[in-house]
Amino acid sequence: LLQTHNLNKHFGGLHVTADVSFSLEPGKIHCLIGPNGAGKSTFFRLLLGEHQPSSGTIVFDGQDITRLKSFQRINRGMSVKFQVPGIFGALSAQQNLQIALQHRLDSLDLNAEVERLLDFLQLREVADQQAGNLSHGLKQWLEIGMAISLKPKLLLLDEPTAGMSPEETFMTGEIVKQLNAQGMTVLAVEHDMAFVRQVADRVSVLHFGRIFAEGTIDEIVADERVAAIYLGQSHD
Ligand code: ATP
Ligand code: MG
């Protein structure tokens, strides 16, 4: 579904994405892990078109999208939930979903879809509460709801479980697996290895901007080279 070829990004002298050639199979859940500062969020911004690469190409759904703007990529079926929140705190959870959906659906379908998402994301009981007052976990699920409102082919999640309890993290994994079962391909940046184990078909490790290792979760946790790059690192 998505391939990058020798993708590079420099910020001044800093080489943040280094020759990344990456391939994402359609229908899979792929997790991207790596120490703080490895370049994971930068790689996402390149995929979404928020940064232009210094060199290299990005192919999405068979087409070279390297020079396309973000909104053109979104129109072609990419969606993202970033590390920083993007909900309207003064509006209710339900209103936030309505806003995310309103340019896509007429009012009849809109209400049905909002209802469906409220149930799917377990937001029913807080539908009328101000989004800014929701717990951290509920805010994250609301954001996922907004990100999937466009029915993307590819959902990019940057640290979807950051700051969550183990129970919320597990629930997020179940949400992601259900979306995948409905046909959505998912690429998630993640630090929580329990989550990675719960959802990932495949795992890539980014280190100093390079793809350092790739495999199943079992192959990655058994890889002593990968363990070595994590030693002495803090992930909060
Ligand atoms: P984390 O796990 O902490 O979220 P990350 O793997 O997402 O880290 P990035 O946010 O991609 O890492 O940052 C990688 C490196 O690039 C860091 O050294 C960061 O300081 C640098 N960097 C990121 N964005 C910019 C920018 N706009 N200008 C200059 N340097 C940047
Ligand atoms: Mg990041």
mmCIF file of C-alpha atoms and ligand atoms in Angstrom:
data_model
loop_
_atom_site.group_PDB
_atom_site.id
_atom_site.type_symbol
_atom_site.label_atom_id
_atom_site.label_comp_id
_atom_site.label_asym_id
_atom_site.label_seq_id
_atom_site.Cartn_x
_atom_site.Cartn_y
_atom_site.Cartn_z
ATOM 1 C CA LEU A 1 0.000 0.000 0.000
ATOM 2 C CA LEU A 2 2.864 2.337 0.845
ATOM 3 C CA GLN A 3 6.524 2.332 -0.146
ATOM 4 C CA THR A 4 9.313 4.787 0.494
ATOM 5 C CA HIS A 5 12.502 4.684 -1.544
ATOM 6 C CA ASN A 6 15.712 6.099 -0.076
ATOM 7 C CA LEU A 7 13.852 8.766 1.831
ATOM 8 C CA ASN A 8 16.066 11.419 3.403
ATOM 9 C CA LYS A 9 15.308 14.462 5.534
ATOM 10 C CA HIS A 10 17.880 16.934 6.811
ATOM 11 C CA PHE A 11 17.222 19.749 9.263
ATOM 12 C CA GLY A 12 20.301 21.898 8.778
ATOM 13 C CA GLY A 13 23.179 19.532 9.530
ATOM 14 C CA LEU A 14 20.932 17.027 11.283
ATOM 15 C CA HIS A 15 20.158 13.896 9.238
ATOM 16 C CA VAL A 16 16.802 12.893 10.789
ATOM 17 C CA THR A 17 15.557 10.450 8.154
ATOM 18 C CA ALA A 18 18.353 8.490 6.541
ATOM 19 C CA ASP A 19 17.828 6.434 3.384
ATOM 20 C CA VAL A 20 14.585 4.925 4.618
ATOM 21 C CA SER A 21 13.255 2.297 2.217
ATOM 22 C CA PHE A 22 10.127 0.972 3.776
ATOM 23 C CA SER A 23 7.205 -1.108 2.559
ATOM 24 C CA LEU A 24 3.782 -1.449 4.123
ATOM 25 C CA GLU A 25 1.642 -4.398 3.049
ATOM 26 C CA PRO A 26 -2.075 -3.708 2.521
ATOM 27 C CA GLY A 27 -4.347 -5.092 5.219
ATOM 28 C CA LYS A 28 -1.631 -5.314 7.856
ATOM 29 C CA ILE A 29 -0.911 -3.636 11.171
ATOM 30 C CA HIS A 30 2.682 -2.447 11.173
ATOM 31 C CA CYS A 31 4.340 -0.904 14.234
ATOM 32 C CA LEU A 32 7.277 1.469 14.118
ATOM 33 C CA ILE A 33 9.372 1.500 17.260
ATOM 34 C CA GLY A 34 12.650 3.145 18.227
ATOM 35 C CA PRO A 35 14.237 5.267 20.955
ATOM 36 C CA ASN A 36 13.233 8.881 21.613
ATOM 37 C CA GLY A 37 14.532 11.134 18.873
ATOM 38 C CA ALA A 38 14.972 8.248 16.407
ATOM 39 C CA GLY A 39 12.964 10.166 13.809
ATOM 40 C CA LYS A 40 9.616 8.367 14.009
ATOM 41 C CA SER A 41 7.409 11.467 14.085
ATOM 42 C CA THR A 42 9.479 13.073 11.332
ATOM 43 C CA PHE A 43 8.952 9.981 9.167
ATOM 44 C CA PHE A 44 5.177 10.331 9.737
ATOM 45 C CA ARG A 45 5.281 13.988 8.763
ATOM 46 C CA LEU A 46 7.065 13.030 5.540
ATOM 47 C CA LEU A 47 4.426 10.385 4.797
ATOM 48 C CA LEU A 48 1.635 12.878 5.362
ATOM 49 C CA GLY A 49 3.313 15.666 3.407
ATOM 50 C CA GLU A 50 3.830 18.022 6.331
ATOM 51 C CA HIS A 51 7.544 17.954 5.552
ATOM 52 C CA GLN A 52 9.101 17.707 2.100
ATOM 53 C CA PRO A 53 11.886 15.112 1.927
ATOM 54 C CA SER A 54 15.392 16.285 1.068
ATOM 55 C CA SER A 55 15.486 13.364 -1.381
ATOM 56 C CA GLY A 56 13.728 10.089 -2.103
ATOM 57 C CA THR A 57 10.195 9.119 -3.096
ATOM 58 C CA ILE A 58 6.944 8.016 -1.462
ATOM 59 C CA VAL A 59 4.482 5.769 -3.312
ATOM 60 C CA PHE A 60 0.963 5.349 -1.951
ATOM 61 C CA ASP A 61 -1.597 3.007 -3.512
ATOM 62 C CA GLY A 62 0.537 2.694 -6.649
ATOM 63 C CA GLN A 63 1.071 6.421 -7.206
ATOM 64 C CA ASP A 64 4.041 8.655 -6.520
ATOM 65 C CA ILE A 65 2.758 11.133 -3.926
ATOM 66 C CA THR A 66 6.115 12.691 -3.019
ATOM 67 C CA ARG A 67 5.136 16.118 -4.341
ATOM 68 C CA LEU A 68 1.480 16.036 -3.281
ATOM 69 C CA LYS A 69 0.226 18.276 -0.514
ATOM 70 C CA SER A 70 -1.221 16.887 2.718
ATOM 71 C CA PHE A 71 -4.851 17.419 1.754
ATOM 72 C CA GLN A 72 -4.272 15.598 -1.550
ATOM 73 C CA ARG A 73 -2.819 12.627 0.343
ATOM 74 C CA ILE A 74 -5.783 12.671 2.732
ATOM 75 C CA ASN A 75 -8.157 12.715 -0.259
ATOM 76 C CA ARG A 76 -6.399 9.600 -1.548
ATOM 77 C CA GLY A 77 -7.057 7.736 1.670
ATOM 78 C CA MET A 78 -4.430 8.609 4.262
ATOM 79 C CA SER A 79 -5.361 9.720 7.740
ATOM 80 C CA VAL A 80 -3.341 10.473 10.831
ATOM 81 C CA LYS A 81 -3.653 10.867 14.556
ATOM 82 C CA PHE A 82 -0.701 12.891 15.775
ATOM 83 C CA GLN A 83 1.007 12.878 19.157
ATOM 84 C CA VAL A 84 -0.494 16.298 19.957
ATOM 85 C CA PRO A 85 -4.277 16.571 20.397
ATOM 86 C CA GLY A 86 -6.452 18.194 17.739
ATOM 87 C CA ILE A 87 -9.923 18.106 19.225
ATOM 88 C CA PHE A 88 -12.126 21.122 19.983
ATOM 89 C CA GLY A 89 -12.083 21.138 23.788
ATOM 90 C CA ALA A 90 -15.072 23.456 24.226
ATOM 91 C CA LEU A 91 -17.343 21.263 22.089
ATOM 92 C CA SER A 92 -18.861 17.950 23.099
ATOM 93 C CA ALA A 93 -17.470 14.599 21.984
ATOM 94 C CA GLN A 94 -20.489 14.200 19.708
ATOM 95 C CA GLN A 95 -20.021 17.653 18.141
ATOM 96 C CA ASN A 96 -16.370 16.895 17.457
ATOM 97 C CA LEU A 97 -17.354 13.771 15.533
ATOM 98 C CA GLN A 98 -20.038 15.722 13.649
ATOM 99 C CA ILE A 99 -17.452 18.291 12.578
ATOM 100 C CA ALA A 100 -15.069 15.589 11.385
ATOM 101 C CA LEU A 101 -17.828 13.960 9.335
ATOM 102 C CA GLN A 102 -19.880 16.889 8.090
ATOM 103 C CA HIS A 103 -18.136 17.529 4.771
ATOM 104 C CA ARG A 104 -18.472 13.872 3.866
ATOM 105 C CA LEU A 105 -22.059 12.931 4.634
ATOM 106 C CA ASP A 106 -25.544 14.421 4.374
ATOM 107 C CA SER A 107 -27.315 14.951 7.686
ATOM 108 C CA LEU A 108 -29.190 11.656 7.798
ATOM 109 C CA ASP A 109 -26.080 9.514 7.260
ATOM 110 C CA LEU A 110 -24.065 11.856 9.434
ATOM 111 C CA ASN A 111 -26.175 11.187 12.500
ATOM 112 C CA ALA A 112 -26.094 7.437 11.917
ATOM 113 C CA GLU A 113 -22.308 7.468 11.526
ATOM 114 C CA VAL A 114 -21.786 9.616 14.632
ATOM 115 C CA GLU A 115 -23.943 7.160 16.571
ATOM 116 C CA ARG A 116 -21.962 4.227 15.226
ATOM 117 C CA LEU A 117 -18.629 5.810 16.184
ATOM 118 C CA LEU A 118 -19.852 6.735 19.681
ATOM 119 C CA ASP A 119 -20.692 3.075 20.289
ATOM 120 C CA PHE A 120 -17.590 1.684 18.604
ATOM 121 C CA LEU A 121 -15.260 3.914 20.644
ATOM 122 C CA GLN A 122 -17.236 3.516 23.899
ATOM 123 C CA LEU A 123 -17.953 7.249 24.030
ATOM 124 C CA ARG A 124 -21.710 6.889 24.363
ATOM 125 C CA GLU A 125 -21.893 7.884 28.021
ATOM 126 C CA VAL A 126 -19.757 10.988 27.531
ATOM 127 C CA ALA A 127 -21.200 12.035 24.151
ATOM 128 C CA ASP A 128 -22.533 15.338 25.536
ATOM 129 C CA GLN A 129 -19.562 16.197 27.733
ATOM 130 C CA GLN A 130 -17.057 18.848 26.704
ATOM 131 C CA ALA A 131 -14.221 17.079 24.919
ATOM 132 C CA GLY A 132 -11.660 19.153 26.830
ATOM 133 C CA ASN A 133 -12.878 17.644 30.105
ATOM 134 C CA LEU A 134 -12.695 14.002 29.024
ATOM 135 C CA SER A 135 -10.086 11.677 30.502
ATOM 136 C CA HIS A 136 -6.875 11.313 28.533
ATOM 137 C CA GLY A 137 -7.864 7.888 27.203
ATOM 138 C CA LEU A 138 -11.308 9.020 26.038
ATOM 139 C CA LYS A 139 -9.741 12.024 24.281
ATOM 140 C CA GLN A 140 -7.428 9.689 22.401
ATOM 141 C CA TRP A 141 -10.320 7.497 21.270
ATOM 142 C CA LEU A 142 -12.243 10.577 20.179
ATOM 143 C CA GLU A 143 -9.218 11.568 18.118
ATOM 144 C CA ILE A 144 -9.094 8.120 16.559
ATOM 145 C CA GLY A 145 -12.798 8.556 15.764
ATOM 146 C CA MET A 146 -12.069 11.817 13.980
ATOM 147 C CA ALA A 147 -9.143 10.278 12.113
ATOM 148 C CA ILE A 148 -11.237 7.347 10.849
ATOM 149 C CA SER A 149 -14.262 9.465 9.947
ATOM 150 C CA LEU A 150 -12.942 9.802 6.402
ATOM 151 C CA LYS A 151 -12.736 5.990 6.087
ATOM 152 C CA PRO A 152 -9.043 6.036 5.203
ATOM 153 C CA LYS A 153 -7.229 3.148 3.510
ATOM 154 C CA LEU A 154 -4.220 3.887 5.693
ATOM 155 C CA LEU A 155 -4.402 5.068 9.289
ATOM 156 C CA LEU A 156 -1.213 6.500 10.793
ATOM 157 C CA LEU A 157 -1.131 6.600 14.602
ATOM 158 C CA ASP A 158 1.658 8.421 16.439
ATOM 159 C CA GLU A 159 1.887 6.953 19.953
ATOM 160 C CA PRO A 160 -1.826 6.183 20.338
ATOM 161 C CA THR A 161 -1.358 4.761 23.848
ATOM 162 C CA ALA A 162 0.948 7.432 25.321
ATOM 163 C CA GLY A 163 -0.149 8.241 28.880
ATOM 164 C CA MET A 164 -2.760 5.474 28.972
ATOM 165 C CA SER A 165 -3.361 2.909 31.700
ATOM 166 C CA PRO A 166 -2.734 -0.749 30.777
ATOM 167 C CA GLU A 167 -6.510 -1.255 30.469
ATOM 168 C CA GLU A 168 -6.892 1.752 28.147
ATOM 169 C CA THR A 169 -3.882 0.582 26.142
ATOM 170 C CA PHE A 170 -5.462 -2.846 25.693
ATOM 171 C CA MET A 171 -8.782 -1.299 24.641
ATOM 172 C CA THR A 172 -6.931 0.868 22.100
ATOM 173 C CA GLY A 173 -5.344 -2.296 20.710
ATOM 174 C CA GLU A 174 -8.777 -3.872 20.341
ATOM 175 C CA ILE A 175 -10.047 -0.752 18.514
ATOM 176 C CA VAL A 176 -7.083 -0.886 16.138
ATOM 177 C CA LYS A 177 -7.587 -4.615 15.495
ATOM 178 C CA GLN A 178 -11.273 -4.095 14.736
ATOM 179 C CA LEU A 179 -10.473 -1.279 12.300
ATOM 180 C CA ASN A 180 -7.942 -3.557 10.641
ATOM 181 C CA ALA A 181 -10.514 -6.371 10.439
ATOM 182 C CA GLN A 182 -12.766 -3.903 8.602
ATOM 183 C CA GLY A 183 -10.019 -3.480 6.001
ATOM 184 C CA MET A 184 -7.981 -0.533 7.249
ATOM 185 C CA THR A 185 -4.184 -0.763 7.026
ATOM 186 C CA VAL A 186 -2.511 0.684 10.108
ATOM 187 C CA LEU A 187 0.964 2.062 10.765
ATOM 188 C CA ALA A 188 1.510 2.916 14.444
ATOM 189 C CA VAL A 189 4.465 4.499 16.197
ATOM 190 C CA GLU A 190 4.496 2.923 19.614
ATOM 191 C CA HIS A 191 6.641 2.600 22.727
ATOM 192 C CA ASP A 192 4.418 0.149 24.594
ATOM 193 C CA MET A 193 5.644 -3.332 23.709
ATOM 194 C CA ALA A 194 2.531 -5.001 25.129
ATOM 195 C CA PHE A 195 0.506 -3.022 22.594
ATOM 196 C CA VAL A 196 2.926 -3.921 19.805
ATOM 197 C CA ARG A 197 2.618 -7.586 20.731
ATOM 198 C CA GLN A 198 -1.170 -7.315 20.872
ATOM 199 C CA VAL A 199 -1.623 -5.802 17.399
ATOM 200 C CA ALA A 200 1.440 -5.905 15.156
ATOM 201 C CA ASP A 201 1.775 -8.200 12.140
ATOM 202 C CA ARG A 202 5.163 -6.649 11.508
ATOM 203 C CA VAL A 203 7.576 -4.378 13.385
ATOM 204 C CA SER A 204 10.229 -1.961 12.125
ATOM 205 C CA VAL A 205 12.858 -0.413 14.372
ATOM 206 C CA LEU A 206 14.060 3.100 13.583
ATOM 207 C CA HIS A 207 17.398 4.197 15.041
ATOM 208 C CA PHE A 208 19.189 7.452 14.166
ATOM 209 C CA GLY A 209 16.777 7.889 11.261
ATOM 210 C CA ARG A 210 17.538 4.478 9.732
ATOM 211 C CA ILE A 211 15.549 1.252 9.569
ATOM 212 C CA PHE A 212 17.694 -0.729 11.963
ATOM 213 C CA ALA A 213 15.724 -3.986 12.060
ATOM 214 C CA GLU A 214 12.467 -5.435 10.762
ATOM 215 C CA GLY A 215 10.488 -8.579 11.561
ATOM 216 C CA THR A 216 7.778 -10.099 13.703
ATOM 217 C CA ILE A 217 7.536 -9.000 17.325
ATOM 218 C CA ASP A 218 9.188 -12.272 18.401
ATOM 219 C CA GLU A 219 12.101 -11.727 16.031
ATOM 220 C CA ILE A 220 12.527 -8.131 17.222
ATOM 221 C CA VAL A 221 12.508 -8.871 20.966
ATOM 222 C CA ALA A 222 14.966 -11.735 20.416
ATOM 223 C CA ASP A 223 17.359 -9.453 18.508
ATOM 224 C CA GLU A 224 20.289 -8.514 20.753
ATOM 225 C CA ARG A 225 21.240 -5.597 18.504
ATOM 226 C CA VAL A 226 17.807 -4.082 19.076
ATOM 227 C CA ALA A 227 18.028 -4.613 22.835
ATOM 228 C CA ALA A 228 21.380 -2.831 22.817
ATOM 229 C CA ILE A 229 20.005 0.392 21.321
ATOM 230 C CA TYR A 230 17.378 0.561 24.066
ATOM 231 C CA LEU A 231 19.729 0.090 26.996
ATOM 232 C CA GLY A 232 19.959 3.205 29.114
ATOM 233 C CA GLN A 233 17.140 4.928 27.194
ATOM 234 C CA SER A 234 14.114 6.498 28.826
ATOM 235 C CA HIS A 235 10.866 6.283 26.874
ATOM 236 C CA ASP A 236 8.735 8.827 28.703
HETATM 237 P P1 ATP B 1 9.900 10.593 20.216
HETATM 238 O O1 ATP B 1 9.934 9.126 20.510
HETATM 239 O O2 ATP B 1 10.500 11.404 21.344
HETATM 240 O O3 ATP B 1 8.560 11.088 19.791
HETATM 241 P P2 ATP B 1 10.789 10.621 17.446
HETATM 242 O O4 ATP B 1 11.408 9.310 17.097
HETATM 243 O O5 ATP B 1 9.387 10.853 17.049
HETATM 244 O O6 ATP B 1 10.952 10.845 19.015
HETATM 245 P P3 ATP B 1 11.408 13.020 15.952
HETATM 246 O O7 ATP B 1 10.408 13.866 16.644
HETATM 247 O O8 ATP B 1 11.121 12.606 14.574
HETATM 248 O O9 ATP B 1 11.754 11.737 16.841
HETATM 249 O O10 ATP B 1 12.796 13.789 15.998
HETATM 250 C C1 ATP B 1 13.991 13.241 15.482
HETATM 251 C C2 ATP B 1 15.094 14.264 15.550
HETATM 252 O O11 ATP B 1 14.833 15.335 14.640
HETATM 253 C C3 ATP B 1 15.263 14.921 16.920
HETATM 254 O O12 ATP B 1 16.639 15.071 17.159
HETATM 255 C C4 ATP B 1 14.586 16.265 16.758
HETATM 256 O O13 ATP B 1 15.147 17.215 17.619
HETATM 257 C C5 ATP B 1 14.855 16.585 15.297
HETATM 258 N N1 ATP B 1 13.796 17.404 14.683
HETATM 259 C C6 ATP B 1 12.502 17.049 14.524
HETATM 260 N N2 ATP B 1 11.798 18.018 13.917
HETATM 261 C C7 ATP B 1 12.669 19.032 13.672
HETATM 262 C C8 ATP B 1 12.572 20.330 13.054
HETATM 263 N N3 ATP B 1 11.402 20.773 12.552
HETATM 264 N N4 ATP B 1 13.698 21.080 12.993
HETATM 265 C C9 ATP B 1 14.868 20.637 13.489
HETATM 266 N N5 ATP B 1 15.030 19.427 14.066
HETATM 267 C C10 ATP B 1 13.969 18.643 14.165
HETATM 268 MG MG MG B 2 7.636 11.260 18.088
#
